[in-house]
XYZ file of C-alpha atoms in Angstrom:
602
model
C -115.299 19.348 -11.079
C -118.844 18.225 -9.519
C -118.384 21.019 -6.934
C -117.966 23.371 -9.180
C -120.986 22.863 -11.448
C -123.185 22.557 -8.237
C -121.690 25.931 -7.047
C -122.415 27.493 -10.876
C -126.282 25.478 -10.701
C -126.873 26.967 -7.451
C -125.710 30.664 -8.544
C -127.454 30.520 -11.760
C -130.923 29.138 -9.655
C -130.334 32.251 -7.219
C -130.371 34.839 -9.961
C -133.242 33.291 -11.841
C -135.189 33.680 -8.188
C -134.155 36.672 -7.580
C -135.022 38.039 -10.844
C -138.432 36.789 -10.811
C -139.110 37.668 -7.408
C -138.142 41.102 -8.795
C -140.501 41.449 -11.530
C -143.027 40.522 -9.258
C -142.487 42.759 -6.606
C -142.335 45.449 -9.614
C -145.902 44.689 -10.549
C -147.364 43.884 -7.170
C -146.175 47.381 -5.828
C -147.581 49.079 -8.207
C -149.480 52.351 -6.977
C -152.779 51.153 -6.837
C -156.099 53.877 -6.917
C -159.361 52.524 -5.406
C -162.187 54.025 -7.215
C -166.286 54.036 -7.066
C -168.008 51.351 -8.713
C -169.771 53.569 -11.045
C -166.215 54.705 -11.746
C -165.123 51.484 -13.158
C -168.078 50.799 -15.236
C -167.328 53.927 -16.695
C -163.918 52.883 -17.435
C -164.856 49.693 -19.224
C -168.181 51.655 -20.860
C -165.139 53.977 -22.290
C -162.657 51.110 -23.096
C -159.828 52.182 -20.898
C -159.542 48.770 -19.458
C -156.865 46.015 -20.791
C -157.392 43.496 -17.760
C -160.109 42.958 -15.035
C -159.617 41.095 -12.249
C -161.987 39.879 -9.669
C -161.435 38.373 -6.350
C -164.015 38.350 -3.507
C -165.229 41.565 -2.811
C -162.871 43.517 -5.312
C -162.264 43.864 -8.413
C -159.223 45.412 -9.838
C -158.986 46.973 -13.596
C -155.269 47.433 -15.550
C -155.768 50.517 -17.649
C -152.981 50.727 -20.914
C -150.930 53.092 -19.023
C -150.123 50.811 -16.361
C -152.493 52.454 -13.513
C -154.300 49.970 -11.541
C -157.585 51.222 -9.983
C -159.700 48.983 -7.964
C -163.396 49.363 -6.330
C -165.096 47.589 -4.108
C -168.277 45.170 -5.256
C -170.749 43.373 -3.076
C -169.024 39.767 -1.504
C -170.900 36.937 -3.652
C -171.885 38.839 -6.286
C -171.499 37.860 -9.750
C -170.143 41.161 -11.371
C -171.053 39.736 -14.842
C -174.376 40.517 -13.308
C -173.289 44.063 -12.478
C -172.369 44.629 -15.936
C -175.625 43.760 -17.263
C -177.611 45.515 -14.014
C -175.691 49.253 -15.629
C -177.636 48.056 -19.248
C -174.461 45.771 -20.687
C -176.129 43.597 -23.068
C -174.299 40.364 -23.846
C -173.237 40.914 -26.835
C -171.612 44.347 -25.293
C -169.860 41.984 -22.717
C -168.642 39.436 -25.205
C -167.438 42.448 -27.816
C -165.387 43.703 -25.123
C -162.652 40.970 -25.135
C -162.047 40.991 -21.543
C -160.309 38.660 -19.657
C -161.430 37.652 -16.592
C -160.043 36.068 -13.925
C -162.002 34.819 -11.083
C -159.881 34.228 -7.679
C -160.858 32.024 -4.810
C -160.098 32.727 -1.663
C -157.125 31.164 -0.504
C -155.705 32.293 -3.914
C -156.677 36.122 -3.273
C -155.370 35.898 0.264
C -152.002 34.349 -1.690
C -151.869 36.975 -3.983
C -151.585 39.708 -1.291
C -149.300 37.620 1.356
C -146.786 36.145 -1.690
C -145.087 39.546 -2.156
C -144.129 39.532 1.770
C -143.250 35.721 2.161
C -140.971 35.924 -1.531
C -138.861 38.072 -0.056
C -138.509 36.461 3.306
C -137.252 33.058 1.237
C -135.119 34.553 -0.547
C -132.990 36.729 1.913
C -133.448 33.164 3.688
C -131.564 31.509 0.933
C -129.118 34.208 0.500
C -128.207 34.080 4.622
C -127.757 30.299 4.459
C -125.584 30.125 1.837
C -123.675 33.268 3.562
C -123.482 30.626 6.860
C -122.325 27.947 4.913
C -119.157 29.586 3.364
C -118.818 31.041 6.620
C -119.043 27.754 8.030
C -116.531 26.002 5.643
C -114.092 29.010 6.284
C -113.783 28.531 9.413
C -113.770 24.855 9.158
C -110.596 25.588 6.717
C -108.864 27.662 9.347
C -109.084 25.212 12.140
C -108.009 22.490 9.590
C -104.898 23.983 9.208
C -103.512 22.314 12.328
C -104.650 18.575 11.132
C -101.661 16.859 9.410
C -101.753 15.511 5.850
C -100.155 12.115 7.141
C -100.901 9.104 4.964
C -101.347 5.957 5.932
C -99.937 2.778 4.242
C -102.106 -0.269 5.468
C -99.907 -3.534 5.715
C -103.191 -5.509 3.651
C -102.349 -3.281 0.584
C -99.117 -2.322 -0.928
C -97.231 -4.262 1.361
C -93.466 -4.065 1.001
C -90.791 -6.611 2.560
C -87.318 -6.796 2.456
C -87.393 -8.932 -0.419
C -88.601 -6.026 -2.318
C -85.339 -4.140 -1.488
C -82.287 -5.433 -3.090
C -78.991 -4.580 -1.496
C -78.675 -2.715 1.148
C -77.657 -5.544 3.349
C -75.889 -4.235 6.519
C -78.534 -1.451 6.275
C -81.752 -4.543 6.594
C -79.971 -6.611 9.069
C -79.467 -3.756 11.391
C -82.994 -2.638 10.960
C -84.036 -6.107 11.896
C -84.090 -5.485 15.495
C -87.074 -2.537 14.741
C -88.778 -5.342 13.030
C -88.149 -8.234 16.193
C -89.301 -5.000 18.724
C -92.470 -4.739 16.858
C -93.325 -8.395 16.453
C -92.239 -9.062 19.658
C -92.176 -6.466 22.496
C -92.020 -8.576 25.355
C -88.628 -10.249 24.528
C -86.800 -7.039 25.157
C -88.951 -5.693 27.720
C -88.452 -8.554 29.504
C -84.457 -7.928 29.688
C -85.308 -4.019 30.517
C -83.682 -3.489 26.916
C -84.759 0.358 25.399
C -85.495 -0.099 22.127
C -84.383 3.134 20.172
C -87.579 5.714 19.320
C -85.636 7.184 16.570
C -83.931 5.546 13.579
C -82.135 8.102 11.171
C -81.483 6.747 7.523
C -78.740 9.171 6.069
C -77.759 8.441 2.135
C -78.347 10.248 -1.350
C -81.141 10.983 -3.313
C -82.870 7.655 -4.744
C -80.793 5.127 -2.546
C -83.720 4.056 -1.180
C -84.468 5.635 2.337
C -88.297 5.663 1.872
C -88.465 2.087 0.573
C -86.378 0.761 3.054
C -88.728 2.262 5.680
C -91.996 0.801 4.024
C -90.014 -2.378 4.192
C -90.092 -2.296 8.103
C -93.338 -1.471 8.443
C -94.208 -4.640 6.099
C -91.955 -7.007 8.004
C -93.664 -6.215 11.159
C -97.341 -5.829 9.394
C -97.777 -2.879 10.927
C -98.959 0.478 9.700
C -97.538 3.189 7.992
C -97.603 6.681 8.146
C -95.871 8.885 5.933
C -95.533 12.401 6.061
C -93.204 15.150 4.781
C -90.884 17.514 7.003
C -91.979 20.453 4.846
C -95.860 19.544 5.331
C -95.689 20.514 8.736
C -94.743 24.238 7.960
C -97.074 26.699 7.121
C -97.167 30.825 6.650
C -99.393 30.676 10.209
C -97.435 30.834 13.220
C -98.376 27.627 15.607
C -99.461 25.726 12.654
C -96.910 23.365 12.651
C -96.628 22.428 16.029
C -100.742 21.771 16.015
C -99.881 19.517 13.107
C -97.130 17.372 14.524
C -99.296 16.873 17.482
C -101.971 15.665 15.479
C -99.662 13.429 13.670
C -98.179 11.526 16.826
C -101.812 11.167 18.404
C -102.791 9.253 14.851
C -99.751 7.136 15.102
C -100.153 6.379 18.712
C -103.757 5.291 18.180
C -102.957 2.779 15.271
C -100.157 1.427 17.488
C -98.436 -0.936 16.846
C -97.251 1.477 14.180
C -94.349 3.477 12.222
C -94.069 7.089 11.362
C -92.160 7.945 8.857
C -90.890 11.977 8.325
C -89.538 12.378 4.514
C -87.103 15.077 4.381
C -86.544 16.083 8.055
C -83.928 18.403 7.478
C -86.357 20.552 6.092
C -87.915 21.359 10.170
C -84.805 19.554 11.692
C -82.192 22.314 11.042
C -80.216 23.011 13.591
C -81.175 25.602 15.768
C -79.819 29.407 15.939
C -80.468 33.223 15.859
C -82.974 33.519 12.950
C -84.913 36.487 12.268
C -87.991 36.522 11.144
C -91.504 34.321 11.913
C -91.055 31.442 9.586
C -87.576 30.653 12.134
C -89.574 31.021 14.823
C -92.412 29.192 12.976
C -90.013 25.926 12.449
C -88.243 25.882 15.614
C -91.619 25.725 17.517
C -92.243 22.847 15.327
C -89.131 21.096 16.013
C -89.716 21.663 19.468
C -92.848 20.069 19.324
C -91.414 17.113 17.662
C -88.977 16.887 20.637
C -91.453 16.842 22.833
C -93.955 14.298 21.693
C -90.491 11.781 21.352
C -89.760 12.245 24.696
C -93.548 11.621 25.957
C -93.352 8.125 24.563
C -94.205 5.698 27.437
C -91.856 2.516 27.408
C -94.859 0.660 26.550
C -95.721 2.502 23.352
C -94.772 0.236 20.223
C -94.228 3.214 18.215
C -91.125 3.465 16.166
C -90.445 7.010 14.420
C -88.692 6.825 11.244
C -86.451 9.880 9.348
C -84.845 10.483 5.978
C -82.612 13.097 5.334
C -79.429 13.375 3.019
C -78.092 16.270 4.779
C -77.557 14.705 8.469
C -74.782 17.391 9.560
C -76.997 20.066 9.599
C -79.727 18.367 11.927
C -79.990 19.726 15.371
C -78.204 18.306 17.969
C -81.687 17.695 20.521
C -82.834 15.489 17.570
C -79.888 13.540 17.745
C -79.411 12.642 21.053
C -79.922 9.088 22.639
C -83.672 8.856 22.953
C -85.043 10.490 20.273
C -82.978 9.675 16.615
C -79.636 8.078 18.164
C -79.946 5.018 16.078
C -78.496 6.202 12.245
C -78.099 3.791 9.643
C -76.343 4.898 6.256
C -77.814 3.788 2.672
C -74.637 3.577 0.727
C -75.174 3.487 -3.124
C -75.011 -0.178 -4.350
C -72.433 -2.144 -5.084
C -72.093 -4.134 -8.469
C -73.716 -7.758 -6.971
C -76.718 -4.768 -5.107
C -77.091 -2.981 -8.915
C -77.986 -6.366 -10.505
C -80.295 -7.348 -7.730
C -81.843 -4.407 -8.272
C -82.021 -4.766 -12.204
C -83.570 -8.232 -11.194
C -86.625 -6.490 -9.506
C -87.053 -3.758 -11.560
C -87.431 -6.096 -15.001
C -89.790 -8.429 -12.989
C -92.516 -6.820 -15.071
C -90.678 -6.452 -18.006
C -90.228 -8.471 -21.382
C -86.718 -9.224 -21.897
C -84.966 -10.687 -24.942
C -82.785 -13.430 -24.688
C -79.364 -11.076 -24.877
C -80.152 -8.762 -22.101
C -77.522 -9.510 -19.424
C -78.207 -7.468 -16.387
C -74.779 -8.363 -15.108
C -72.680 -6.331 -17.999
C -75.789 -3.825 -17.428
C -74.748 -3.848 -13.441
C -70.740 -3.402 -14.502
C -71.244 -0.272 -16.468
C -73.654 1.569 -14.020
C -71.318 2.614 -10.924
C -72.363 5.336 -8.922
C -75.835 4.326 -9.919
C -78.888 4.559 -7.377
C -81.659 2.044 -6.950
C -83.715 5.071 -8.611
C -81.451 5.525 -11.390
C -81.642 2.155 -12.434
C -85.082 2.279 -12.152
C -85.530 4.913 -14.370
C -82.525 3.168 -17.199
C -84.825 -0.095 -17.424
C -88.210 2.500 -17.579
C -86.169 4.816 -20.760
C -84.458 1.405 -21.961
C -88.354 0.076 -22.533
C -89.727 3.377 -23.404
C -86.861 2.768 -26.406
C -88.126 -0.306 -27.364
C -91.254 0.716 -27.510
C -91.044 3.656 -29.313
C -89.291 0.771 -32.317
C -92.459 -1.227 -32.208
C -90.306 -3.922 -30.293
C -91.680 -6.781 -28.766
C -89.058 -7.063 -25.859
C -86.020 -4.924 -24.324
C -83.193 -5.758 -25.623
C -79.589 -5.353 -24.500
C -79.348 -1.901 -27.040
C -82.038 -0.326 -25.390
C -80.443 -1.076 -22.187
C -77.003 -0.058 -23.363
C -78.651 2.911 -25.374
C -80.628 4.145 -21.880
C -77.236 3.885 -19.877
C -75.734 6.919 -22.272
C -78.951 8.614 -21.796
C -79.457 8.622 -18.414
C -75.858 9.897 -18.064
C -75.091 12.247 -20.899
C -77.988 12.664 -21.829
C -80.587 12.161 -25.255
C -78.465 11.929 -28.825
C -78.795 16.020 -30.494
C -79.642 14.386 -33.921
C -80.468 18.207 -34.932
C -77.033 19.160 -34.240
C -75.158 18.782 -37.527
C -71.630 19.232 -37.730
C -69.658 20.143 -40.791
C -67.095 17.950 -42.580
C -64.354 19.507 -40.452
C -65.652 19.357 -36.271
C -66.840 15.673 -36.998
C -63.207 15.013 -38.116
C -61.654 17.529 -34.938
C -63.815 15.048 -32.832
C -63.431 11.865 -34.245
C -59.418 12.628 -33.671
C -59.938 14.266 -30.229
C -62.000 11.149 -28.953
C -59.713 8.845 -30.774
C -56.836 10.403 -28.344
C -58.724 9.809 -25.265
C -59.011 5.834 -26.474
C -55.908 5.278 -27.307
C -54.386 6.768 -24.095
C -56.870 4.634 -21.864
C -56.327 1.647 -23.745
C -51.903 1.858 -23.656
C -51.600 3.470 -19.839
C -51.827 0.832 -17.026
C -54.036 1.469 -14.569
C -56.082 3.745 -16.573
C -60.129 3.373 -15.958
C -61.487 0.693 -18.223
C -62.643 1.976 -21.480
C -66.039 0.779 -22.995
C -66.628 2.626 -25.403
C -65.870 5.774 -27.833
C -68.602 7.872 -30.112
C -68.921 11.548 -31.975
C -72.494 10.962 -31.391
C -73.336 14.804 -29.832
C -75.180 13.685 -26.182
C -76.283 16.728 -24.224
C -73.590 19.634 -24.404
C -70.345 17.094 -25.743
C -69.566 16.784 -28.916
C -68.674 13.398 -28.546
C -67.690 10.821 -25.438
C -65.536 8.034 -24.519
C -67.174 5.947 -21.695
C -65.081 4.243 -18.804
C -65.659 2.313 -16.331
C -63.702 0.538 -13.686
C -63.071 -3.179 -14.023
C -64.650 -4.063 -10.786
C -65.680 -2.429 -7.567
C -63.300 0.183 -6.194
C -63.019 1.360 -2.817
C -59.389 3.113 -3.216
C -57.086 4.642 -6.037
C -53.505 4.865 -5.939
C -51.614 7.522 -7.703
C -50.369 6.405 -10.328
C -54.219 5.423 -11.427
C -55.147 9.362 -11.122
C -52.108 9.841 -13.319
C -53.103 7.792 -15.875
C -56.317 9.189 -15.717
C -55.255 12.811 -16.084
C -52.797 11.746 -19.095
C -56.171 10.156 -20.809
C -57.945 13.213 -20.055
C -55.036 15.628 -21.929
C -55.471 13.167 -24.875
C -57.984 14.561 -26.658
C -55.983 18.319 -26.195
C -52.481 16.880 -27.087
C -54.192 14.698 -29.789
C -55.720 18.268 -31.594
C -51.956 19.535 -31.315
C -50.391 16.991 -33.218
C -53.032 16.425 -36.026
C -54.518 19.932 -36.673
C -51.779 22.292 -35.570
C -54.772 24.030 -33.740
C -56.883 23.229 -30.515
C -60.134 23.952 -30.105
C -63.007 24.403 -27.126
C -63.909 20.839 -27.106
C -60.970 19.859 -24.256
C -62.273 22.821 -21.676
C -64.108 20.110 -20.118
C -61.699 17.572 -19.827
C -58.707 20.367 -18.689
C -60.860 21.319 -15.557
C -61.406 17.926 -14.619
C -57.818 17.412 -14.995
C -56.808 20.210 -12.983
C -59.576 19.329 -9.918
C -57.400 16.042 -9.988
C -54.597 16.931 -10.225
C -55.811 19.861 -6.886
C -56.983 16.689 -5.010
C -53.402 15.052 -5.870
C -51.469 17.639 -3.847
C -53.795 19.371 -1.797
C -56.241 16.510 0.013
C -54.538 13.141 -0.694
C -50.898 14.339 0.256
C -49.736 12.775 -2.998
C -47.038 15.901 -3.644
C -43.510 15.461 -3.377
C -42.661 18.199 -2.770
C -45.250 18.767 -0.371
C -45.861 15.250 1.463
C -48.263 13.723 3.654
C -50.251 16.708 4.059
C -53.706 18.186 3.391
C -53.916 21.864 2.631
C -57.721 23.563 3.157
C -61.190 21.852 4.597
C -61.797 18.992 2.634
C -64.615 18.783 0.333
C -67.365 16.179 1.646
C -70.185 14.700 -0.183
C -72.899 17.303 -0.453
C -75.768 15.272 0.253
C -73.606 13.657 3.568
C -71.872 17.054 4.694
C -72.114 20.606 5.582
C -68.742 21.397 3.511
C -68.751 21.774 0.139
C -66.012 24.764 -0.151
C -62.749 24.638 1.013
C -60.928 27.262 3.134
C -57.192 28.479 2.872
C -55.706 27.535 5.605
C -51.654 28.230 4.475
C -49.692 30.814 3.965
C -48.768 31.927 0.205
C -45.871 30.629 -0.056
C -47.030 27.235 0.314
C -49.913 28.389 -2.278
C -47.017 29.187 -4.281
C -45.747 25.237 -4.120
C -49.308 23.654 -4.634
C -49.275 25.867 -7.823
C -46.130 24.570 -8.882
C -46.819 20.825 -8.474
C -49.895 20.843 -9.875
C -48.201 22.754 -13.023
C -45.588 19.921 -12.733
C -48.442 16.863 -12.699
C -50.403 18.142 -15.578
C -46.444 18.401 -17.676
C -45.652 14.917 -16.204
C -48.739 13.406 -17.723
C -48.678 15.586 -20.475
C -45.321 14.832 -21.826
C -46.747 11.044 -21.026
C -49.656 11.505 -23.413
C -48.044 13.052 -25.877
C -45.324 10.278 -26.190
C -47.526 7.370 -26.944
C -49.976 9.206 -29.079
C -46.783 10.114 -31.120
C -45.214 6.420 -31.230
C -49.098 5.543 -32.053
C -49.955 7.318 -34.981
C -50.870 5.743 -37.617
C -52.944 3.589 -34.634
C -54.509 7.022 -33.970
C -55.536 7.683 -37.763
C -56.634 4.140 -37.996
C -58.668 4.865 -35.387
C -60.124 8.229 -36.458
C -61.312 6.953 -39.710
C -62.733 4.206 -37.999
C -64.644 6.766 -35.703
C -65.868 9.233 -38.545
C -66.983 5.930 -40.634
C -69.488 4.459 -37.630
C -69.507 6.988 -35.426
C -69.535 4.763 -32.593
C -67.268 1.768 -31.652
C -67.130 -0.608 -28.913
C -63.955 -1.812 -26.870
C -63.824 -4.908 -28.933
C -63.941 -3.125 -32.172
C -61.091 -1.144 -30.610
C -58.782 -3.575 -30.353
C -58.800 -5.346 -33.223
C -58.158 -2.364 -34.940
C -54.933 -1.289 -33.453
C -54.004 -4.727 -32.975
């Protein structure tokens, strides 16, 4: 903002020069007449004159048209005396009202040099501020290939493992990156290679980047941090300039880490693009290759990469030498989520019911950045009641946020969708609470959260690795609930089960076509599996059978959605007045908790 009013001052102060050197100029070139003497006198005898103005040996008169005449008079003469020598009496001179101005000599010899040495300073002005943009131009160009790599000094901000909850297997095997950098010699000594490279592969938010900072902070070493995508720019040779730049900073603060955020994003694997930016980001790949390989054994430099999309790195990067140690960031387990609740409430004020271990049991699939954005919204709740601590509502009341979403209080429903929903949720509950091996249920509501209507929440009873079938069928009979539960009560069905029919159908897909689960079909997989998009290159599958057999997946799928159907449908029947019970309960207070559940159908 400074800059800017300093550039406006300086264009304003320009102008104002420019103008005044201007006006000057205007009057200073005027055409100037020399006449006699006599001439003049006869000019002021007849009144013509507005201004006289004497300086040495001249004296120059401003008639009211503009014209400037000037005539020579004798040098030291007092031409007050001249005036009274052609008969002006003083009181002529003092009726005539005349100004004037008497001019030394350095002041006369100004007055005729100033309209050559005003315009000299001010083209001077004008060329040096040319020169200076100029300058900073080409300053910008040649900045281009200078790297916008941050360093992370180990006195400020310093991060330790302590600061990174879970993760175990990940910390212990980065341990020996910390022991290389402490001490060198130990390894060197047994002609051990330390790797150059160490990959960390997991999803968004599991904590690559922290986990990196934490090495650098166990070894009190430096940190440098830089993008993948900050290295590429619409100038070809750009990013190659810039990755050397980067390793020469690094090397000179060594001991040292650099850490590349993202690397997929100059790291793809190599192949016949078209176009500059390809050739653009494979001469900065290259470049990275290059300055990995020119590491001396000696250098204690250790380079660092995130990605979540490892199968599409090239192959160079990969390769022993460069990134050939990997280490995956798994999302946390339930004992890693409450660590991590522990450390992000450190700075918080709790209430005395907050337990962080029911908080850790309901938040599976959760990411150390998820969380910390549940206990962020769970006090941004709190606040926003004038509370004086977080309490276990606001945490509960963040989990449902930060998963379906903020409540729609502006969506009002009439008399006859809050009933549809209250019976269709209702369905869903009673289902998940009669079926063994059903997911846990935690809770039901016909509170409208981002595009549902209403929700039941489950959650598995602990820590799952593997499912058996007769789990996913329960699950896919709790999921028809809610459909079969419309059936009965209304006659009708509405939209509010196209949700919960797709994800019944994906399941029941997975049954027979990737877990061999069929029948029919047996131990076989049919089409490329789907992996995890932010771990693998595949998320589509491919038909790999003939139609025939496409014919038979078909027809056991049909025949596991019936199964659990029919299922469904026969306990929500022997259950019914449990199911109105239920309902009313539902459309009453709108939300209910497992407890509250099961007393009621008790």
């Amino acid at each position: 903002m400074n800059k800017m009013w300093r550039q406006l001052a300086s264009i304003i102060l320009i102008l104002v020069v420019f103008s005044l050197v201007f006006n000057f100029l205007e009057k200073a070139l005027v055409e100037k007449k020399e006449i006699s003497l006599s001439e003049a006198i006869q000019l002021i005898r007849d009144k013509e004159v507005s201004k006289i103005t004497v300086a040495a040996d001249k004296v120059e008169l401003a008639s009211d048209n503009n014209q400037i005449y000037f005539a020579k008079i004798e040098t030291n003469s007092s031409f007050i005396e001249t005036l009274k020598n052609f008969g002006f009496s003083p009181e002529e001179i003092q009726a005539l009202n005349i100004k004037i101005l008497e001019q030394s000599g350095w002041s006369y010899w100004l007055g005729i040099l100033l309209p050559f040495i005003l315009p000299v300073i001010l083209l001077g002005v004008l060329f040096y501020y040319s020169f200076r943009r100029t300058n900073q131009s080409a300053m910008q160009i040649f900045s281009f290939s200078r790297s916008n790599i941050k360093l992370f000094s180990p006195d400020k901000d310093r991060i330790t493992f302590k600061d990174v909850a879970g993760l175990k297997e990940a910390k212990e095997e980065l341990q020996e990156i910390v022991e290389f950098l402490k001490n060198p010699k130990k390894f060197q000594e047994l002609g051990a290679r330390i790797p150059r490279g160490v990959l960390l592969m997991g999803a968004p938010g599991s904590g690559k980047t922290l986990l990196a900072r934490a090495v650098a902070g166990e070894a009190n070493v430096p940190f440098f941090h830089i993008s993948g995508s900050e290295f590429v720019e619409m100038f070809v040779g750009v990013g190659a300039g810039r990755v050397r730049d980067a390793f020469n900073t690094v090397k000179k603060a060594a001991p040292a880490i650099l850490f590349i955020d993202e690397i997929d994003a100059i790291g793809r694997e190599r192949g016949a693009g078209i176009g500059g930016g390809q050739d653009e980001r494979e001469q900065t790949l290259n470049q990275i290759l290059v300055e990995m390989d020119g590491f001396d054994r000696d250098t204690r430099v250790i380079v660092m990469a995130a990605t979540n999309r490892p199968d599409i790195l090239d192959f160079a990067l990969l390769r022993p030498g460069r990134f050939d140690r990997r280490v995956v960031l798994d999302l946390p387990d339930i004992n890693g989520r409450e660590e991590i609740l522990k450390i992000h409430t450190r700075d918080k004020i709790l209430g005395p019911d907050v337990n962080l271990r029911d908080i850790a049991e309901r938040t599976p699939g959760f990411s150390g950045a998820d969380l910390a954005n549940l206990v962020n919204e769970a006090a941004i709740l709190a606040a926003r009641k004038n509370k004086k601590a977080i309490e276990q509502q606001d945490m509960l009341s963040s989990i449902e946020k930060v998963m379906l979403g903020p409540e729609r209080k502006s969506r009002v429903f009439t008399d006859k969708e809050k009933k549809i929903t209250a019976y269709h949720e209702a369905g869903h509950a009673l289902v998940s609470l009669f079926l063994p091996g059903a997911s846990e249920l935690k809770k039901v509501s016909i509170i409208s959260r981002g595009q549902a209507a209403g929700y039941t929440m489950k959650m598995p009873t602990e820590e799952r690795y593997l499912k058996t079938r007769s789990e996913f069928l329960a699950d896919i009979a709790a999921l028809l609930a809610g459909y079969i539960t419309e059936s009965l009560v209304f006659h009708d069905i509405s939209t509010g089960a196209a949700n919960d029919l797709e994800t019944a159908t994906d399941l029941a897909r997975s049954l027979v076509t990737k877990y061999g689960m069929s029948e029919k079909l047996g131990p076989r997989s049919f089409g490329k599996t789907e992996e995890m998009i932010f771990l693998g290159k595949e998320i589509s599958t491919e038909k790999d059978y003939s139609e025939e057999t496409a014919t038979l997946i078909d027809k056991e799928i049909n025949k596991i959605i019936q199964d659990c159907y029919k299922k469904a449908k026969q306990i929500l029947e022997e259950n019914r007045k449990k199911l109105d019970k239920l309902a009313q309960a539902l459309i009453e207070k709108e939300t209910l908790e497992r407890m509250e559940i099961e007393q009621l159908i008790k």
